[in-house]
Amino acid sequence: MLIQESLSVQEKLEILSDAAKYDVACTSSGVDRKGKAGTIGNASKAGICHSFSADGRCISLLKILFTNQCIYDCKYCINRSSNDVVRTAFTPEEVCQLTIQFYRRNYIEGLF
Ligand code: SF4
């Protein structure tokens, strides 16, 4: 497993938001999709997805993995150890900075 230590935060964001898009809890992340008549919301490839709050509001969440480094090899999973993908991990500080920066720009209301 090749772990990239020297990636920028933007590069990590692209990798780890793409790796998170297969989680069925928020299937709108990881793809570019514009809102259109008859649908709700839009999606950005940078990992911002939509969900619904308990009171029914549609909210935007930054959806990322903390890391895609995994020692296991579940055949259905993009992060399985036998899959030839770039491996990386955020630091806790990077996740905090990304989240608060997106929040302050009114892109998200939470972190998934
Ligand atoms: S390979 Fe298996 S254990 Fe590892 S992240 Fe995927 S589902 Fe989880």
XYZ file of N, CA and C and ligand atoms in Angstrom:
344
model
N 0.845 -1.184 0.000
C 0.000 0.000 0.000
C 0.883 1.237 0.000
N 0.742 2.072 -1.034
C 1.542 3.285 -1.154
C 0.794 4.448 -0.498
N 1.359 4.984 0.548
C 0.740 6.083 1.276
C 1.422 7.391 0.895
N 0.641 8.328 0.367
C 1.167 9.621 -0.056
C 1.205 10.566 1.137
N 2.403 10.938 1.533
C 2.555 11.817 2.697
C 2.583 13.286 2.312
N 2.893 13.575 1.031
C 3.176 14.962 0.665
C 2.046 15.626 -0.114
N 0.844 15.132 -0.004
C -0.266 15.717 -0.744
C -0.747 17.002 -0.073
N -1.269 17.916 -0.895
C -1.878 19.129 -0.345
C -3.236 18.771 0.249
N -3.781 19.683 1.026
C -5.114 19.459 1.595
C -6.146 19.335 0.481
N -5.999 20.131 -0.583
C -6.928 20.049 -1.720
C -6.867 18.665 -2.371
N -5.661 18.137 -2.546
C -5.510 16.802 -3.140
C -6.116 15.739 -2.222
N -5.885 15.870 -0.928
C -6.491 14.936 0.024
C -8.013 15.030 -0.031
N -8.523 16.245 -0.139
C -9.973 16.452 -0.208
C -10.554 15.750 -1.430
N -9.884 15.870 -2.569
C -10.382 15.216 -3.784
C -10.393 13.697 -3.628
N -9.337 13.137 -3.050
C -9.229 11.684 -2.889
C -10.230 11.171 -1.855
N -10.298 11.851 -0.727
C -11.089 11.317 0.379
C -12.572 11.656 0.269
N -12.920 12.661 -0.528
C -14.346 12.865 -0.817
C -14.799 11.875 -1.875
N -13.929 11.586 -2.836
C -14.277 10.580 -3.846
C -14.440 9.206 -3.195
N -13.569 8.886 -2.247
C -13.641 7.579 -1.580
C -14.886 7.456 -0.720
N -15.468 8.595 -0.312
C -16.651 8.562 0.553
C -17.950 8.496 -0.232
N -17.895 8.664 -1.541
C -19.134 8.795 -2.307
C -19.938 7.501 -2.395
N -19.314 6.386 -2.060
C -20.025 5.114 -2.174
C -20.870 4.805 -0.955
N -20.731 5.604 0.081
C -21.557 5.406 1.271
C -22.988 5.779 0.924
N -23.894 4.837 1.036
C -25.257 5.061 0.559
C -26.038 6.033 1.431
N -25.481 6.430 2.557
C -26.208 7.358 3.416
C -26.388 8.711 2.746
N -25.462 9.089 1.893
C -25.557 10.374 1.191
C -25.030 10.166 -0.221
N -25.838 9.704 -1.115
C -25.341 9.314 -2.426
C -25.107 10.483 -3.358
N -25.428 11.696 -2.941
C -25.253 12.818 -3.854
C -23.832 13.362 -3.853
N -22.971 12.925 -2.952
C -21.621 13.466 -2.925
C -20.709 12.701 -3.882
N -19.609 13.342 -4.255
C -18.639 12.688 -5.121
C -18.956 12.812 -6.591
N -20.028 13.482 -6.917
C -20.390 13.702 -8.314
C -20.801 15.162 -8.483
N -20.642 15.670 -9.685
C -21.144 16.995 -10.014
C -22.553 16.848 -10.569
N -23.490 17.480 -9.923
C -24.861 17.419 -10.402
C -25.545 18.734 -10.067
N -26.061 19.378 -11.086
C -26.774 20.630 -10.888
C -28.235 20.360 -10.553
N -28.796 21.248 -9.758
C -30.204 21.129 -9.453
C -31.045 21.344 -10.708
N -32.151 20.659 -10.808
C -33.045 20.834 -11.950
C -34.470 20.630 -11.487
N -35.381 21.008 -12.322
C -36.790 20.926 -11.974
C -37.162 19.500 -11.591
N -37.872 19.372 -10.508
C -38.317 18.057 -10.067
C -37.364 17.346 -9.138
N -36.186 17.952 -8.869
C -35.231 17.346 -7.943
C -34.954 18.330 -6.818
N -34.281 17.849 -5.801
C -33.951 18.697 -4.664
C -32.443 18.857 -4.588
N -31.963 20.092 -4.570
C -30.561 20.374 -4.319
C -29.650 20.018 -5.481
N -28.391 20.289 -5.279
C -27.379 19.909 -6.247
C -26.200 19.317 -5.507
N -25.176 18.888 -6.253
C -24.045 18.223 -5.616
C -22.735 18.726 -6.211
N -21.717 18.738 -5.386
C -20.384 19.136 -5.820
C -19.437 17.960 -5.667
N -18.536 17.827 -6.612
C -17.582 16.726 -6.562
C -16.669 16.812 -5.347
N -16.585 17.996 -4.767
C -15.704 18.181 -3.612
C -16.250 17.578 -2.330
N -17.329 16.846 -2.404
C -17.768 16.090 -1.244
C -18.819 16.760 -0.392
N -19.565 17.681 -0.965
C -20.660 18.279 -0.207
C -21.942 17.573 -0.614
N -22.606 16.984 0.367
C -23.828 16.244 0.078
C -24.977 16.853 0.854
N -26.153 16.375 0.592
C -27.336 16.896 1.257
C -28.006 15.814 2.072
N -28.533 16.255 3.172
C -29.317 15.359 4.005
C -30.467 16.172 4.591
N -31.280 15.541 5.421
C -32.411 16.237 6.017
C -32.293 16.227 7.531
N -32.520 17.366 8.116
C -32.473 17.471 9.572
C -33.758 16.903 10.166
N -33.774 16.767 11.477
C -34.946 16.193 12.152
C -36.193 17.031 11.931
N -36.013 18.340 11.707
C -37.184 19.196 11.487
C -37.524 19.351 10.002
N -36.892 18.548 9.139
C -37.266 18.509 7.728
C -36.481 19.418 6.804
N -35.547 20.212 7.348
C -34.755 21.094 6.489
C -33.735 20.293 5.697
N -33.499 20.709 4.445
C -32.423 20.126 3.650
C -31.134 20.834 4.052
N -30.148 20.076 4.492
C -28.899 20.670 4.960
C -27.731 20.100 4.167
N -26.683 20.901 4.058
C -25.475 20.498 3.338
C -24.419 20.027 4.327
N -23.769 18.929 3.972
C -22.742 18.364 4.840
C -21.459 18.144 4.045
N -20.338 18.410 4.661
C -19.053 18.025 4.073
C -18.867 16.540 4.338
N -18.836 15.743 3.263
C -18.773 14.293 3.422
C -17.418 13.790 2.946
N -16.613 13.364 3.874
C -15.259 12.913 3.561
C -14.915 11.708 4.431
N -13.938 10.948 3.985
C -13.316 9.969 4.861
C -12.162 10.653 5.581
N -11.865 10.200 6.783
C -10.668 10.691 7.466
C -9.429 10.108 6.806
N -9.538 8.864 6.385
C -8.462 8.200 5.671
C -9.028 7.102 4.776
N -8.289 6.718 3.749
C -8.671 5.557 2.941
C -7.636 4.442 3.087
N -6.860 4.513 4.145
C -5.872 3.476 4.431
C -6.548 2.370 5.224
N -6.645 1.185 4.628
C -7.311 0.077 5.306
C -6.513 -1.200 5.074
N -6.377 -1.995 6.129
C -5.612 -3.236 6.017
C -6.476 -4.389 5.536
N -7.794 -4.190 5.513
C -8.691 -5.278 5.130
C -8.963 -5.252 3.634
N -9.606 -6.278 3.153
C -9.744 -6.452 1.709
C -11.163 -6.858 1.322
N -12.128 -6.140 1.811
C -13.524 -6.429 1.486
C -13.728 -6.176 -0.012
N -14.190 -7.162 -0.708
C -14.192 -7.116 -2.172
C -15.068 -6.022 -2.762
N -16.096 -5.597 -2.043
C -17.025 -4.590 -2.566
C -16.540 -3.166 -2.340
N -15.431 -2.992 -1.648
C -15.048 -1.672 -1.150
C -13.912 -1.051 -1.960
N -14.068 0.218 -2.318
C -13.025 0.906 -3.075
C -11.741 1.044 -2.265
N -11.849 1.036 -0.954
C -10.678 1.232 -0.090
C -9.993 -0.070 0.294
N -10.429 -1.183 -0.292
C -9.830 -2.471 0.048
C -8.325 -2.447 -0.239
N -7.583 -3.188 0.550
C -6.122 -3.115 0.473
C -5.570 -3.558 -0.881
N -6.296 -4.415 -1.608
C -5.807 -4.885 -2.904
C -6.109 -3.912 -4.041
N -6.864 -2.850 -3.768
C -7.212 -1.897 -4.814
C -6.074 -0.891 -4.997
N -5.724 -0.639 -6.241
C -4.593 0.239 -6.546
C -5.064 1.694 -6.605
N -5.234 2.298 -5.453
C -5.630 3.706 -5.369
C -4.639 4.442 -4.468
N -4.565 5.747 -4.653
C -3.677 6.552 -3.822
C -4.234 6.580 -2.399
N -3.361 6.362 -1.437
C -3.771 6.338 -0.023
C -3.308 7.603 0.664
N -4.180 8.126 1.497
C -3.812 9.319 2.237
C -4.672 9.412 3.487
N -4.397 10.416 4.290
C -5.177 10.664 5.508
C -5.099 12.143 5.848
N -6.200 12.669 6.348
C -6.183 14.015 6.904
C -5.556 13.966 8.290
N -5.074 15.092 8.743
C -4.799 15.253 10.168
C -6.080 15.788 10.801
N -6.250 15.613 12.097
C -7.434 16.207 12.751
C -7.523 17.712 12.514
N -6.403 18.393 12.513
C -6.402 19.845 12.294
C -6.889 20.188 10.887
N -6.518 19.385 9.893
C -6.968 19.641 8.517
C -8.480 19.488 8.397
N -9.038 18.461 9.036
C -10.489 18.271 8.993
C -11.193 19.442 9.680
N -10.658 19.878 10.811
C -11.263 21.011 11.527
C -11.195 22.277 10.685
N -10.065 22.545 10.070
C -9.913 23.752 9.257
C -10.822 23.715 8.035
N -10.862 22.584 7.344
C -11.740 22.457 6.184
C -13.195 22.693 6.572
N -13.606 22.067 7.661
C -15.001 22.164 8.089
C -15.365 23.594 8.450
N -14.548 24.246 9.238
C -14.888 25.603 9.673
C -14.795 26.585 8.504
N -13.860 26.348 7.569
C -13.761 27.242 6.414
C -14.976 27.111 5.495
N -15.411 25.878 5.240
C -16.623 25.693 4.435
C -17.833 26.269 5.168
N -17.893 26.068 6.474
C -19.028 26.569 7.262
C -19.087 28.096 7.199
N -17.961 28.751 7.375
C -17.944 30.216 7.363
C -18.326 30.782 6.000
N -18.067 30.037 4.942
C -18.467 30.485 3.598
C -19.891 30.040 3.260
N -20.574 29.469 4.229
C -21.972 29.071 4.095
C -22.166 27.945 3.067
N -21.139 27.125 2.874
C -21.275 25.974 1.983
C -21.889 24.773 2.690
N -21.621 24.643 3.985
C -22.083 23.464 4.716
C -22.689 23.882 6.054
N -23.444 22.941 6.600
C -23.962 23.144 7.958
C -23.454 22.052 8.894
N -22.668 21.130 8.367
C -22.174 20.068 9.227
C -21.166 19.190 8.508
N -20.676 18.201 9.241
C -19.657 17.275 8.751
C -20.182 15.856 8.854
N -20.041 15.114 7.758
C -20.463 13.711 7.736
C -19.215 12.869 7.746
S -11.984 -2.730 3.022
Fe -13.617 -3.397 4.442
S -12.897 -2.761 6.496
Fe -11.703 -1.588 4.950
S -12.836 0.338 4.666
Fe -13.571 -1.117 3.098
S -15.399 -2.075 4.036
Fe -14.234 -1.098 5.704
